[in-house]
Amino acid sequence: MRRLTAQLLAGLLAAVLVRCRADGGGGGPSLAERVIWAVNAGGESHVDVHGIHFKKDPLEGKVGKASDYGMRLPILRSSPEDQVLYQTERYNEDTFGYDIPIRDEGDYILVMKYAEVYFAQSQQKVFDVRLNGHVVVKDLDIFERVGHSTAHDEIVPFSIRRGKLSVQGEVSTFNGKLTAEFVKGYYDNPKVCALYVMKGTPEDVPKLQPHPGLEKHEEEEEDGEVGDDVGKKKLPPDSKPRVQSGPRTPNPYAADNSSLMFPILVAFGVFIPTLFCLCRL
């Protein structure tokens, strides 16, 4: 009876914690209320499962081209209701961007949504992302990160205080407008599927659904190395690392003794003809 009561109390506590987190933690603003700007690039307006209202693309008919090529594909790691946020996109043959007005100081998060729905290998579309001139994402290759038709979110935290923008250790003057730019590179055209800005920290951003293959690859990269030094070889999970206390000792039996045999061979070569000549005398 006590065990059943404890289980019921634990379940009730977990439900309360989940509810509080969804509501922004004890009566605070919800996730959707903390979002100050959101756009479905290349698509129509959409409200996602978290209540975030993505507006229709304001660049329609002004900059770049809208594409719904991804609508024919299911997008991995995304809920069925929100796949449209990764199926439409805006791209341009040159650098383009969005201007986002921000009036209040505080900590913010820029979330950019991507999915590679056209190219089937890496090094086909690579570009940078700038925030008010600061490069916050370098050489973004969506296919290399997650593969084909798979949702990928780039999360960039920044803060605004006393008229200054701080992002990734760099500081610049802020005049009330945040400009997110997608920079033309050497490989194809820059693009974005959807993006939004919210108040908070990276921990507040909703996580994408797990991708078994992608998670396994990331775990191998993180856990497959021995020690803290960069560049060490990966070992199988069931193998033990070899411990070396110093430089490898050379094998004395592996030394090359051919140089010692050369004088002996020369002596035999001289002695045998001499002996033959003496015998004939």
XYZ file of N, CA and C in Angstrom:
843
model
N 0.842 -1.208 0.000
C 0.000 0.000 0.000
C 0.875 1.255 0.000
N 1.926 1.242 0.849
C 2.820 2.398 0.912
C 3.540 2.586 -0.416
N 3.924 1.457 -1.026
C 4.635 1.545 -2.307
C 3.741 2.148 -3.388
N 2.462 1.765 -3.424
C 1.524 2.307 -4.397
C 1.311 3.790 -4.168
N 1.205 4.183 -2.879
C 1.015 5.603 -2.558
C 2.221 6.433 -3.009
N 3.440 5.888 -2.796
C 4.656 6.601 -3.206
C 4.714 6.765 -4.719
N 4.300 5.726 -5.442
C 4.300 5.814 -6.902
C 3.308 6.859 -7.399
N 2.130 6.907 -6.756
C 1.122 7.899 -7.145
C 1.616 9.311 -6.881
N 2.263 9.526 -5.731
C 2.789 10.842 -5.408
C 3.894 11.249 -6.379
N 4.769 10.296 -6.758
C 5.840 10.596 -7.707
C 5.269 10.978 -9.065
N 4.240 10.245 -9.506
C 3.607 10.563 -10.782
C 2.943 11.923 -10.762
N 2.291 12.258 -9.652
C 1.646 13.560 -9.523
C 2.666 14.684 -9.534
N 3.790 14.484 -8.833
C 4.842 15.491 -8.796
C 5.429 15.718 -10.183
N 5.665 14.629 -10.939
C 6.211 14.756 -12.293
C 5.255 15.521 -13.199
N 3.954 15.261 -13.068
C 2.962 15.963 -13.881
C 2.946 17.454 -13.563
N 3.083 17.784 -12.269
C 3.097 19.189 -11.873
C 4.318 19.899 -12.431
N 5.499 19.213 -12.394
C 6.719 19.808 -12.911
C 6.617 20.052 -14.410
N 6.072 19.087 -15.141
C 5.911 19.248 -16.583
C 4.974 20.398 -16.893
N 3.896 20.512 -16.137
C 2.936 21.592 -16.349
C 3.556 22.954 -16.069
N 4.364 23.003 -14.984
C 4.999 24.265 -14.643
C 5.991 24.690 -15.714
N 6.743 23.713 -16.255
C 7.700 24.029 -17.315
C 6.988 24.517 -18.560
N 5.872 23.913 -18.908
C 5.116 24.333 -20.090
C 4.560 25.735 -19.921
N 4.225 26.097 -18.675
C 3.650 27.414 -18.408
C 4.712 28.477 -18.159
N 6.003 28.081 -18.334
C 7.069 29.060 -18.129
C 7.587 29.071 -16.715
N 7.183 28.074 -15.889
C 7.757 27.940 -14.552
C 7.049 28.797 -13.523
N 5.991 28.249 -12.951
C 5.351 28.880 -11.799
C 4.705 30.208 -12.107
N 3.851 30.264 -13.109
C 3.101 31.474 -13.369
C 3.783 32.475 -14.266
N 5.025 32.175 -14.716
C 5.730 33.086 -15.609
C 5.182 32.987 -17.019
N 5.740 33.781 -17.928
C 5.266 33.749 -19.318
C 5.525 32.397 -19.967
N 4.626 31.975 -20.811
C 4.783 30.710 -21.515
C 5.832 30.849 -22.607
N 6.184 29.721 -23.209
C 7.172 29.737 -24.280
C 6.721 30.652 -25.418
N 5.461 30.511 -25.827
C 4.948 31.329 -26.921
C 4.947 32.814 -26.568
N 4.716 33.139 -25.299
C 4.683 34.541 -24.880
C 6.077 35.160 -24.840
N 7.103 34.327 -24.720
C 8.473 34.843 -24.707
C 9.026 35.060 -26.107
N 8.348 34.533 -27.115
C 8.781 34.735 -28.499
C 8.344 36.130 -28.945
N 9.298 36.951 -29.381
C 8.977 38.325 -29.772
C 8.868 38.485 -31.286
N 9.353 37.499 -32.041
C 9.327 37.605 -33.509
C 9.535 36.226 -34.094
N 8.708 35.842 -35.070
C 8.828 34.522 -35.697
C 8.303 34.590 -37.124
N 9.026 33.947 -38.059
C 8.657 33.970 -39.477
C 8.845 32.586 -40.074
N 7.868 32.163 -40.867
C 7.991 30.942 -41.653
C 8.529 31.335 -43.026
N 9.843 31.207 -43.221
C 10.484 31.693 -44.444
C 9.981 30.923 -45.664
N 9.538 31.676 -46.660
C 9.065 31.063 -47.899
C 7.696 30.428 -47.791
N 7.012 30.599 -46.656
C 5.719 29.955 -46.476
C 4.679 30.859 -45.849
N 3.529 30.265 -45.588
C 2.410 30.984 -44.978
C 2.544 30.972 -43.456
N 1.652 31.681 -42.792
C 1.666 31.720 -41.331
C 1.346 30.339 -40.762
N 1.875 30.076 -39.575
C 1.705 28.753 -38.962
C 1.876 28.877 -37.457
N 1.050 28.163 -36.710
C 1.170 28.077 -35.257
C 1.656 26.673 -34.921
N 2.824 26.566 -34.256
C 3.392 25.239 -34.001
C 2.801 24.626 -32.734
N 3.284 23.447 -32.392
C 2.722 22.701 -31.263
C 2.998 23.381 -29.926
N 3.950 24.324 -29.895
C 4.270 25.048 -28.666
C 3.511 26.365 -28.565
N 2.687 26.644 -29.567
C 1.915 27.874 -29.557
C 2.632 29.061 -30.174
N 3.794 28.847 -30.749
C 4.539 29.938 -31.387
C 3.878 30.278 -32.718
N 3.571 31.551 -32.912
C 2.898 31.994 -34.127
C 3.924 32.508 -35.132
N 4.182 31.724 -36.164
C 5.086 32.111 -37.234
C 4.296 32.885 -38.284
N 4.745 34.102 -38.561
C 4.064 34.924 -39.547
C 4.474 34.553 -40.964
N 3.657 34.972 -41.919
C 3.995 34.788 -43.325
C 5.270 35.564 -43.648
N 6.068 35.033 -44.557
C 7.360 35.618 -44.898
C 7.206 37.066 -45.380
N 7.790 38.040 -44.657
C 7.674 39.448 -45.085
C 8.529 39.773 -46.310
N 9.456 38.878 -46.689
C 10.297 39.124 -47.861
C 9.658 38.633 -49.160
N 8.460 38.090 -49.075
C 7.783 37.593 -50.272
C 7.623 38.716 -51.296
N 8.126 38.440 -52.509
C 8.041 39.418 -53.580
C 9.053 40.541 -53.488
N 9.952 40.500 -52.510
C 10.932 41.574 -52.333
C 12.365 41.083 -52.526
N 12.732 40.029 -51.809
C 14.108 39.531 -51.836
C 14.097 38.018 -51.969
N 14.934 37.495 -52.867
C 15.096 36.055 -52.975
C 13.896 35.342 -53.565
N 13.913 34.028 -53.392
C 12.861 33.185 -53.932
C 12.347 32.230 -52.860
N 11.039 32.016 -52.864
C 10.422 31.057 -51.957
C 10.338 29.697 -52.644
N 10.517 28.638 -51.869
C 10.461 27.286 -52.420
C 9.689 26.376 -51.468
N 8.800 25.566 -52.042
C 8.085 24.544 -51.267
C 8.448 23.148 -51.775
N 9.663 23.025 -52.332
C 10.119 21.743 -52.869
C 10.078 20.644 -51.800
N 10.327 21.027 -50.559
C 10.354 20.042 -49.488
C 8.996 19.503 -49.098
N 7.907 20.075 -49.620
C 6.576 19.611 -49.246
C 6.328 18.175 -49.672
N 7.091 17.680 -50.627
C 6.919 16.298 -51.096
C 7.643 15.296 -50.222
N 8.375 15.782 -49.204
C 9.205 14.896 -48.388
C 8.785 14.939 -46.923
N 8.783 13.814 -46.243
C 8.629 13.834 -44.781
C 9.940 14.276 -44.142
N 9.851 15.077 -43.094
C 11.033 15.622 -42.436
C 11.266 14.888 -41.117
N 12.404 14.241 -41.007
C 12.755 13.530 -39.781
C 13.029 14.513 -38.650
N 12.834 14.069 -37.423
C 13.083 14.820 -36.189
C 12.062 15.926 -35.936
N 11.084 16.080 -36.818
C 10.062 17.111 -36.627
C 8.705 16.454 -36.428
N 7.871 17.063 -35.602
C 6.525 16.542 -35.421
C 5.730 16.727 -36.711
N 4.775 15.852 -36.987
C 4.000 15.973 -38.238
C 3.322 17.332 -38.385
N 2.886 17.921 -37.254
C 2.177 19.199 -37.329
C 3.098 20.348 -37.752
N 4.402 20.220 -37.490
C 5.319 21.334 -37.735
C 6.307 21.081 -38.870
N 6.095 20.043 -39.644
C 7.024 19.765 -40.732
C 7.046 20.877 -41.776
N 5.949 21.619 -41.879
C 5.889 22.706 -42.851
C 6.961 23.761 -42.569
N 7.398 23.879 -41.311
C 8.435 24.847 -40.966
C 9.794 24.468 -41.543
N 9.939 23.219 -41.956
C 11.190 22.751 -42.560
C 11.025 22.415 -44.046
N 9.796 22.399 -44.515
C 9.534 22.029 -45.911
C 9.548 23.223 -46.850
N 9.280 24.410 -46.331
C 9.368 25.628 -47.150
C 10.630 26.376 -46.781
N 11.113 27.202 -47.689
C 12.344 27.938 -47.436
C 12.425 29.171 -48.325
N 13.312 30.084 -47.925
C 13.651 31.225 -48.785
C 15.150 31.173 -49.031
N 15.515 31.315 -50.318
C 16.928 31.350 -50.683
C 17.160 32.538 -51.612
N 18.422 32.875 -51.777
C 18.760 33.990 -52.654
C 20.130 33.737 -53.265
N 20.349 34.282 -54.435
C 21.629 34.117 -55.112
C 22.694 35.034 -54.548
N 22.341 35.849 -53.597
C 23.296 36.722 -52.918
C 22.934 36.748 -51.434
N 23.730 37.437 -50.644
C 23.454 37.562 -49.216
C 22.108 38.263 -48.993
N 21.321 37.745 -48.064
C 20.041 38.370 -47.724
C 19.796 38.195 -46.235
N 18.771 38.872 -45.715
C 18.517 38.763 -44.286
C 17.186 39.352 -43.864
N 16.946 39.257 -42.549
C 15.711 39.760 -41.937
C 16.075 40.765 -40.851
N 15.303 41.841 -40.768
C 15.463 42.841 -39.716
C 14.440 42.568 -38.617
N 14.951 42.469 -37.392
C 14.105 42.103 -36.253
C 14.167 43.219 -35.220
N 13.071 43.913 -34.954
C 13.091 44.989 -33.951
C 13.095 44.423 -32.531
N 13.970 44.946 -31.690
C 14.038 44.541 -30.284
C 14.130 45.806 -29.443
N 13.175 45.992 -28.535
C 13.121 47.225 -27.745
C 13.673 47.046 -26.340
N 13.504 45.859 -25.751
C 13.879 45.650 -24.350
C 15.265 45.020 -24.231
N 15.944 45.340 -23.140
C 17.203 44.695 -22.834
C 16.960 43.294 -22.265
N 17.990 42.470 -22.301
C 17.857 41.141 -21.723
C 18.618 40.095 -22.519
N 18.395 38.838 -22.128
C 19.007 37.688 -22.786
C 18.018 37.108 -23.800
N 18.527 36.852 -25.003
C 17.675 36.381 -26.089
C 18.299 35.159 -26.765
N 17.464 34.495 -27.567
C 17.891 33.346 -28.355
C 17.376 33.519 -29.781
N 18.265 33.360 -30.744
C 17.861 33.284 -32.147
C 17.868 31.809 -32.550
N 16.723 31.314 -33.004
C 16.600 29.928 -33.448
C 16.330 29.926 -34.949
N 17.169 29.240 -35.697
C 17.011 29.140 -37.149
C 16.790 27.685 -37.526
N 15.742 27.447 -38.313
C 15.359 26.088 -38.675
C 15.784 25.778 -40.113
N 16.342 24.562 -40.295
C 16.838 24.156 -41.606
C 16.506 22.689 -41.879
N 16.457 22.364 -43.169
C 16.406 20.975 -43.636
C 16.920 20.965 -45.068
N 17.814 20.052 -45.368
C 18.309 19.922 -46.742
C 17.386 18.972 -47.503
N 16.620 19.524 -48.435
C 15.619 18.730 -49.151
C 15.973 18.539 -50.622
N 17.097 19.082 -51.049
C 17.457 18.989 -52.466
C 18.760 18.212 -52.679
N 19.844 18.682 -52.116
C 21.137 18.032 -52.324
C 21.240 16.746 -51.507
N 21.960 15.767 -52.074
C 22.089 14.455 -51.440
C 23.519 14.157 -51.018
N 24.341 15.183 -50.909
C 25.691 14.997 -50.398
C 26.204 16.325 -49.845
N 27.277 16.251 -49.077
C 27.824 17.454 -48.468
C 28.600 18.279 -49.482
N 29.013 19.476 -49.063
C 29.773 20.405 -49.900
C 29.012 20.836 -51.156
N 27.687 20.836 -51.071
C 26.863 21.323 -52.165
C 26.215 22.658 -51.821
N 25.908 22.858 -50.557
C 25.362 24.138 -50.077
C 26.052 24.456 -48.753
N 26.896 25.479 -48.767
C 27.636 25.882 -47.572
C 27.590 27.411 -47.480
N 27.211 27.920 -46.310
C 27.120 29.374 -46.152
C 27.306 29.750 -44.686
N 27.491 31.052 -44.435
C 27.632 31.582 -43.081
C 26.351 32.299 -42.673
N 26.246 32.536 -41.365
C 25.154 33.355 -40.825
C 25.769 34.466 -39.984
N 25.319 35.699 -40.225
C 25.803 36.857 -39.473
C 24.675 37.482 -38.669
N 25.045 37.997 -37.525
C 24.105 38.711 -36.669
C 24.685 40.100 -36.419
N 24.079 41.112 -37.043
C 24.598 42.486 -36.969
C 26.091 42.541 -37.291
N 26.488 41.799 -38.307
C 27.878 41.801 -38.741
C 28.757 40.762 -38.089
N 28.310 40.138 -36.992
C 29.090 39.109 -36.310
C 28.785 37.738 -36.934
N 29.812 37.013 -37.325
C 29.606 35.664 -37.870
C 29.306 34.727 -36.704
N 28.075 34.236 -36.649
C 27.657 33.376 -35.539
C 27.568 31.904 -35.947
N 27.477 31.641 -37.241
C 27.515 30.266 -37.761
C 28.452 30.273 -38.958
N 29.488 29.458 -38.907
C 30.504 29.451 -39.959
C 30.415 28.154 -40.765
N 30.399 28.302 -42.096
C 30.417 27.150 -43.014
C 29.319 26.137 -42.671
N 28.099 26.604 -42.645
C 26.976 25.707 -42.354
C 26.698 24.807 -43.555
N 26.873 23.514 -43.369
C 26.569 22.497 -44.373
C 25.499 21.598 -43.763
N 24.247 21.845 -44.117
C 23.127 21.161 -43.467
C 23.208 19.654 -43.667
N 23.506 19.231 -44.891
C 23.580 17.786 -45.155
C 24.687 17.140 -44.327
N 25.800 17.813 -44.195
C 26.908 17.251 -43.416
C 26.532 17.140 -41.939
N 25.708 18.064 -41.456
C 25.310 18.041 -40.045
C 24.328 16.913 -39.742
N 23.276 16.778 -40.571
C 22.198 15.851 -40.207
C 21.747 14.941 -41.338
N 22.212 15.178 -42.565
C 21.755 14.343 -43.673
C 20.601 14.978 -44.431
N 19.943 14.156 -45.246
C 18.885 14.636 -46.130
C 17.526 14.623 -45.438
N 16.701 15.603 -45.755
C 15.317 15.734 -45.251
C 15.225 15.472 -43.744
N 16.115 16.122 -43.005
C 16.164 15.980 -41.549
C 16.213 17.363 -40.914
N 15.371 17.591 -39.928
C 15.294 18.896 -39.275
C 16.578 19.193 -38.506
N 17.004 20.453 -38.595
C 18.193 20.907 -37.876
C 17.965 22.333 -37.416
N 18.180 22.593 -36.130
C 18.030 23.929 -35.570
C 19.389 24.495 -35.180
N 19.665 25.716 -35.604
C 20.840 26.447 -35.147
C 20.383 27.416 -34.065
N 21.011 27.337 -32.885
C 20.601 28.131 -31.729
C 21.723 29.093 -31.363
N 21.424 30.389 -31.387
C 22.441 31.418 -31.127
C 21.967 32.313 -29.985
N 22.568 32.200 -28.804
C 22.210 33.101 -27.699
C 22.925 34.444 -27.841
N 22.254 35.507 -27.418
C 22.860 36.835 -27.417
C 22.181 37.675 -26.343
N 22.789 38.784 -26.026
C 22.210 39.662 -25.001
C 22.320 41.112 -25.444
N 21.399 41.923 -24.934
C 21.371 43.356 -25.229
C 21.309 44.108 -23.897
N 22.322 44.939 -23.646
C 22.367 45.712 -22.409
C 23.087 47.028 -22.660
N 22.476 48.110 -22.190
C 23.057 49.441 -22.262
C 23.481 49.802 -23.692
N 22.628 49.469 -24.631
C 22.894 49.836 -26.017
C 23.984 49.026 -26.685
N 24.312 47.860 -26.110
C 25.345 46.999 -26.666
C 24.789 45.604 -26.942
N 25.197 45.066 -28.083
C 24.865 43.692 -28.440
C 26.069 42.810 -28.150
N 25.869 41.757 -27.366
C 26.930 40.800 -27.039
C 26.547 39.437 -27.584
N 27.437 38.881 -28.428
C 27.171 37.574 -29.008
C 28.492 36.861 -29.246
N 28.604 35.668 -28.705
C 29.780 34.809 -28.877
C 31.085 35.548 -28.585
N 31.082 36.304 -27.496
C 32.287 36.977 -27.052
C 32.597 38.281 -27.761
N 31.746 38.708 -28.688
C 31.955 39.966 -29.398
C 30.871 40.970 -29.009
N 31.246 42.258 -29.043
C 30.331 43.323 -28.612
C 30.286 44.402 -29.688
N 29.078 44.917 -29.931
C 28.912 46.016 -30.887
C 27.751 46.896 -30.439
N 27.675 48.083 -31.018
C 26.593 49.015 -30.690
C 25.269 48.508 -31.255
N 24.221 48.630 -30.441
C 22.891 48.155 -30.855
C 21.933 49.341 -30.940
N 21.254 49.454 -32.087
C 20.370 50.595 -32.314
C 18.891 50.212 -32.357
N 18.560 49.051 -31.778
C 17.165 48.643 -31.731
C 16.753 47.688 -32.832
N 17.677 47.358 -33.743
C 17.349 46.456 -34.851
C 18.388 45.347 -34.945
N 17.903 44.099 -34.907
C 18.763 42.930 -35.075
C 18.637 42.445 -36.516
N 19.769 42.302 -37.199
C 19.759 41.860 -38.589
C 20.405 40.482 -38.689
N 19.604 39.493 -39.060
C 20.106 38.139 -39.280
C 20.334 37.955 -40.773
N 21.603 37.766 -41.156
C 21.972 37.657 -42.566
C 22.476 36.260 -42.904
N 22.111 35.790 -44.080
C 22.546 34.506 -44.601
C 23.479 34.798 -45.771
N 24.750 34.474 -45.565
C 25.820 35.003 -46.401
C 26.152 34.048 -47.540
N 26.166 34.596 -48.743
C 26.519 33.826 -49.938
C 27.947 33.308 -49.828
N 28.123 31.998 -50.094
C 29.446 31.390 -50.067
C 29.826 30.839 -51.424
N 30.799 29.911 -51.420
C 31.279 29.345 -52.677
C 30.377 28.221 -53.188
N 29.565 27.632 -52.301
C 28.757 26.493 -52.682
C 27.271 26.854 -52.642
N 26.675 27.060 -53.800
C 25.252 27.308 -53.973
C 24.802 28.557 -53.210
N 23.512 28.607 -52.870
C 22.899 29.816 -52.322
C 22.538 29.647 -50.842
N 22.637 30.718 -50.059
C 22.211 30.639 -48.661
C 20.693 30.538 -48.562
N 20.214 29.973 -47.455
C 18.771 29.814 -47.294
C 18.422 29.720 -45.816
N 17.129 29.765 -45.517
C 16.605 29.499 -44.188
C 15.167 29.038 -44.349
N 14.739 28.137 -43.474
C 13.372 27.603 -43.550
C 12.412 28.352 -42.626
N 12.867 28.654 -41.433
C 12.066 29.423 -40.476
C 13.017 29.941 -39.412
N 12.602 30.982 -38.707
C 13.442 31.521 -37.635
C 12.577 32.301 -36.661
N 13.047 32.356 -35.405
C 12.347 33.156 -34.403
C 13.324 33.619 -33.337
N 12.943 34.673 -32.630
C 13.722 35.230 -31.530
C 12.857 35.184 -30.279
N 13.438 34.707 -29.180
C 12.710 34.611 -27.921
C 13.596 35.058 -26.767
N 12.974 35.482 -25.689
C 13.689 35.789 -24.466
C 13.992 34.482 -23.723
N 15.215 34.394 -23.180
C 15.544 33.197 -22.430
C 16.956 32.723 -22.688
N 17.177 31.446 -22.417
C 18.485 30.808 -22.561
C 18.343 29.606 -23.482
N 19.440 29.043 -23.953
C 19.349 27.864 -24.839
C 18.570 26.695 -24.243
N 18.581 26.588 -22.919
C 17.834 25.489 -22.278
C 16.327 25.632 -22.448
N 15.865 26.843 -22.766
C 14.433 27.073 -22.939
C 13.922 26.690 -24.326
N 14.825 26.455 -25.260
C 14.420 26.143 -26.637
C 13.935 24.701 -26.722
N 12.767 24.464 -27.299
C 12.273 23.091 -27.449
C 13.231 22.239 -28.286
N 13.464 21.031 -27.833
C 14.375 20.122 -28.521
C 13.657 19.388 -29.651
N 14.399 19.101 -30.702
C 13.863 18.286 -31.795
C 13.744 16.842 -31.356
N 12.957 16.088 -32.074
C 12.799 14.675 -31.760
C 14.113 13.940 -31.959
N 14.357 12.877 -31.181
C 15.635 12.151 -31.307
C 15.769 11.474 -32.662
N 16.992 11.388 -33.121
C 17.324 10.707 -34.373
C 18.356 9.636 -34.024
N 17.956 8.348 -33.949
C 18.866 7.289 -33.476
C 20.206 7.274 -34.196
N 20.194 7.350 -35.512
C 21.443 7.297 -36.261
C 22.327 8.482 -35.963
N 21.727 9.684 -35.882
C 22.486 10.898 -35.612
C 23.035 10.894 -34.195
N 22.252 10.446 -33.212
C 22.709 10.410 -31.833
C 23.861 9.435 -31.662
N 23.782 8.284 -32.339
C 24.854 7.302 -32.244
C 26.143 7.870 -32.792
N 26.051 8.597 -33.917
C 27.244 9.202 -34.521
C 27.843 10.239 -33.590
N 27.000 11.056 -32.950
C 27.501 12.083 -32.045
C 28.134 11.459 -30.813
N 27.563 10.347 -30.293
C 28.132 9.684 -29.135
C 29.489 9.085 -29.455
N 29.636 8.540 -30.655
C 30.923 7.981 -31.047
C 31.986 9.067 -31.115
N 31.598 10.263 -31.601
C 32.552 11.355 -31.692
C 32.955 11.852 -30.317
N 32.006 11.865 -29.364
C 32.283 12.407 -28.043
C 32.953 11.390 -27.134
N 32.521 10.109 -27.184
C 32.971 9.111 -26.232
C 34.006 8.150 -26.792
N 34.260 8.180 -28.090
C 35.160 7.201 -28.681
C 36.617 7.551 -28.550
N 36.935 8.742 -28.011
C 38.320 9.148 -27.876
C 38.836 8.779 -26.501
N 40.116 8.423 -26.429
C 40.754 8.048 -25.174
C 41.533 9.246 -24.664
N 41.296 9.636 -23.403
C 42.007 10.770 -22.834
C 41.423 12.083 -23.282
N 42.098 13.157 -22.884
C 41.624 14.501 -23.182
C 42.323 15.133 -24.370
N 43.376 14.493 -24.882
C 44.123 15.090 -25.982
C 43.339 14.975 -27.266
N 43.409 16.012 -28.099
C 42.705 16.022 -29.379
C 43.492 15.203 -30.382
N 42.757 14.431 -31.207
C 43.409 13.702 -32.285
C 43.774 12.285 -31.946
N 43.411 11.776 -30.750
C 43.724 10.393 -30.427
C 42.792 9.455 -31.149
N 43.284 8.248 -31.411
C 42.504 7.291 -32.169
C 41.348 6.765 -31.347
N 40.242 6.440 -32.016
C 39.076 5.878 -31.362
C 39.273 4.382 -31.158
N 38.752 3.875 -30.047
C 38.865 2.465 -29.720
C 37.496 1.830 -29.652
N 37.375 0.538 -29.923
C 36.095 -0.146 -29.765
C 35.620 -0.046 -28.336
N 34.290 -0.112 -28.112
C 33.755 0.059 -26.764
C 34.281 -0.963 -25.761
N 34.557 -2.226 -26.210
C 34.946 -3.277 -25.283
C 36.463 -3.412 -25.145
N 37.237 -2.516 -25.751
C 38.684 -2.629 -25.675
C 39.212 -1.725 -24.582
N 40.403 -2.064 -24.044
C 41.016 -1.281 -22.996
C 42.161 -0.461 -23.570
N 42.283 0.766 -23.137
C 43.375 1.584 -23.662
C 44.721 1.078 -23.181
N 45.703 1.167 -24.040
C 47.044 0.753 -23.665
C 47.715 1.879 -22.899
N 48.396 1.515 -21.818
C 49.074 2.498 -20.993
C 50.557 2.463 -21.330
N 51.101 3.604 -21.692
C 52.517 3.714 -22.017
C 53.174 4.645 -21.014
N 54.276 4.189 -20.395
C 54.962 4.999 -19.400
C 56.088 5.818 -20.005
N 56.370 5.628 -21.260
C 57.450 6.367 -21.891
C 57.551 6.000 -23.351
N 58.589 6.466 -24.035
C 58.755 6.136 -25.448
C 58.995 4.648 -25.649
N 58.583 4.170 -26.802
C 58.729 2.747 -27.100
C 60.211 2.363 -27.153
N 60.553 1.216 -26.504
C 61.931 0.727 -26.486
C 62.236 -0.004 -27.778
N 63.348 0.319 -28.440
C 63.658 -0.370 -29.701
C 64.015 -1.833 -29.466
N 63.663 -2.671 -30.438
C 63.963 -4.096 -30.369
C 65.415 -4.330 -30.784
N 66.248 -4.829 -29.865
C 67.667 -4.997 -30.218
C 67.889 -6.044 -31.274
N 66.942 -6.981 -31.422
C 67.100 -8.052 -32.404
C 66.667 -7.618 -33.804
N 66.056 -6.414 -33.858
C 65.604 -5.932 -35.158
C 66.622 -5.033 -35.829
N 67.838 -4.914 -35.231
C 68.853 -4.036 -35.810
C 69.400 -4.621 -37.104
N 69.806 -3.766 -38.000
C 70.353 -4.177 -39.287
C 71.859 -4.395 -39.151
N 72.323 -5.687 -39.296
C 73.729 -6.040 -39.131
C 74.442 -6.221 -40.461
N 73.848 -5.761 -41.537
C 74.473 -5.965 -42.842
C 75.790 -5.219 -42.965
N 75.955 -4.090 -42.248
C 77.200 -3.331 -42.318
C 78.367 -4.091 -41.706
N 78.095 -4.979 -40.731
C 79.158 -5.777 -40.116
C 79.609 -6.919 -41.011
N 78.745 -7.414 -41.863
C 79.085 -8.530 -42.739
C 79.902 -8.097 -43.937
N 79.866 -6.844 -44.307
C 80.532 -6.384 -45.529
C 82.050 -6.584 -45.480
N 82.770 -6.196 -44.376
C 84.230 -6.440 -44.339
C 84.590 -7.929 -44.422
N 83.782 -8.785 -43.839
C 84.062 -10.222 -43.871
C 83.952 -10.749 -45.287
N 82.937 -10.315 -46.008
C 82.772 -10.753 -47.388
C 83.926 -10.271 -48.262
N 84.406 -9.046 -48.019
C 85.540 -8.524 -48.784
C 86.800 -9.326 -48.505
N 87.011 -9.701 -47.243
C 88.190 -10.498 -46.884
C 88.164 -11.855 -47.565
N 86.991 -12.514 -47.560
C 86.873 -13.800 -48.248
C 87.116 -13.632 -49.737
N 86.638 -12.518 -50.314
C 86.833 -12.289 -51.744
C 88.290 -12.117 -52.119
N 89.082 -11.540 -51.230
C 90.512 -11.360 -51.501
C 91.304 -12.626 -51.179
N 90.952 -13.341 -50.112
C 91.707 -14.503 -49.641
C 91.625 -15.679 -50.607
N 90.453 -15.973 -51.155
C 90.291 -17.162 -52.003
C 91.099 -17.046 -53.291
N 91.091 -15.932 -54.053
C 91.958 -15.847 -55.247
C 93.438 -15.920 -54.914
N 93.840 -15.313 -53.775
C 95.247 -15.368 -53.374
C 95.680 -16.801 -53.083
N 94.828 -17.518 -52.362
C 95.141 -18.912 -52.051
C 95.227 -19.748 -53.319
N 94.374 -19.467 -54.321
C 94.389 -20.215 -55.578
C 95.707 -19.979 -56.326
N 96.135 -18.713 -56.327
C 97.387 -18.384 -56.991
C 98.591 -19.046 -56.321
N 98.650 -19.090 -55.008
C 99.729 -19.719 -54.281
C 99.778 -21.206 -54.526
N 98.631 -21.834 -54.652
C 98.597 -23.283 -54.923
C 99.175 -23.588 -56.301
N 98.969 -22.752 -57.278
C 99.489 -22.995 -58.629
C 101.007 -22.814 -58.679
N 101.596 -22.024 -57.756
C 103.032 -21.875 -57.697
C 103.655 -23.122 -57.107
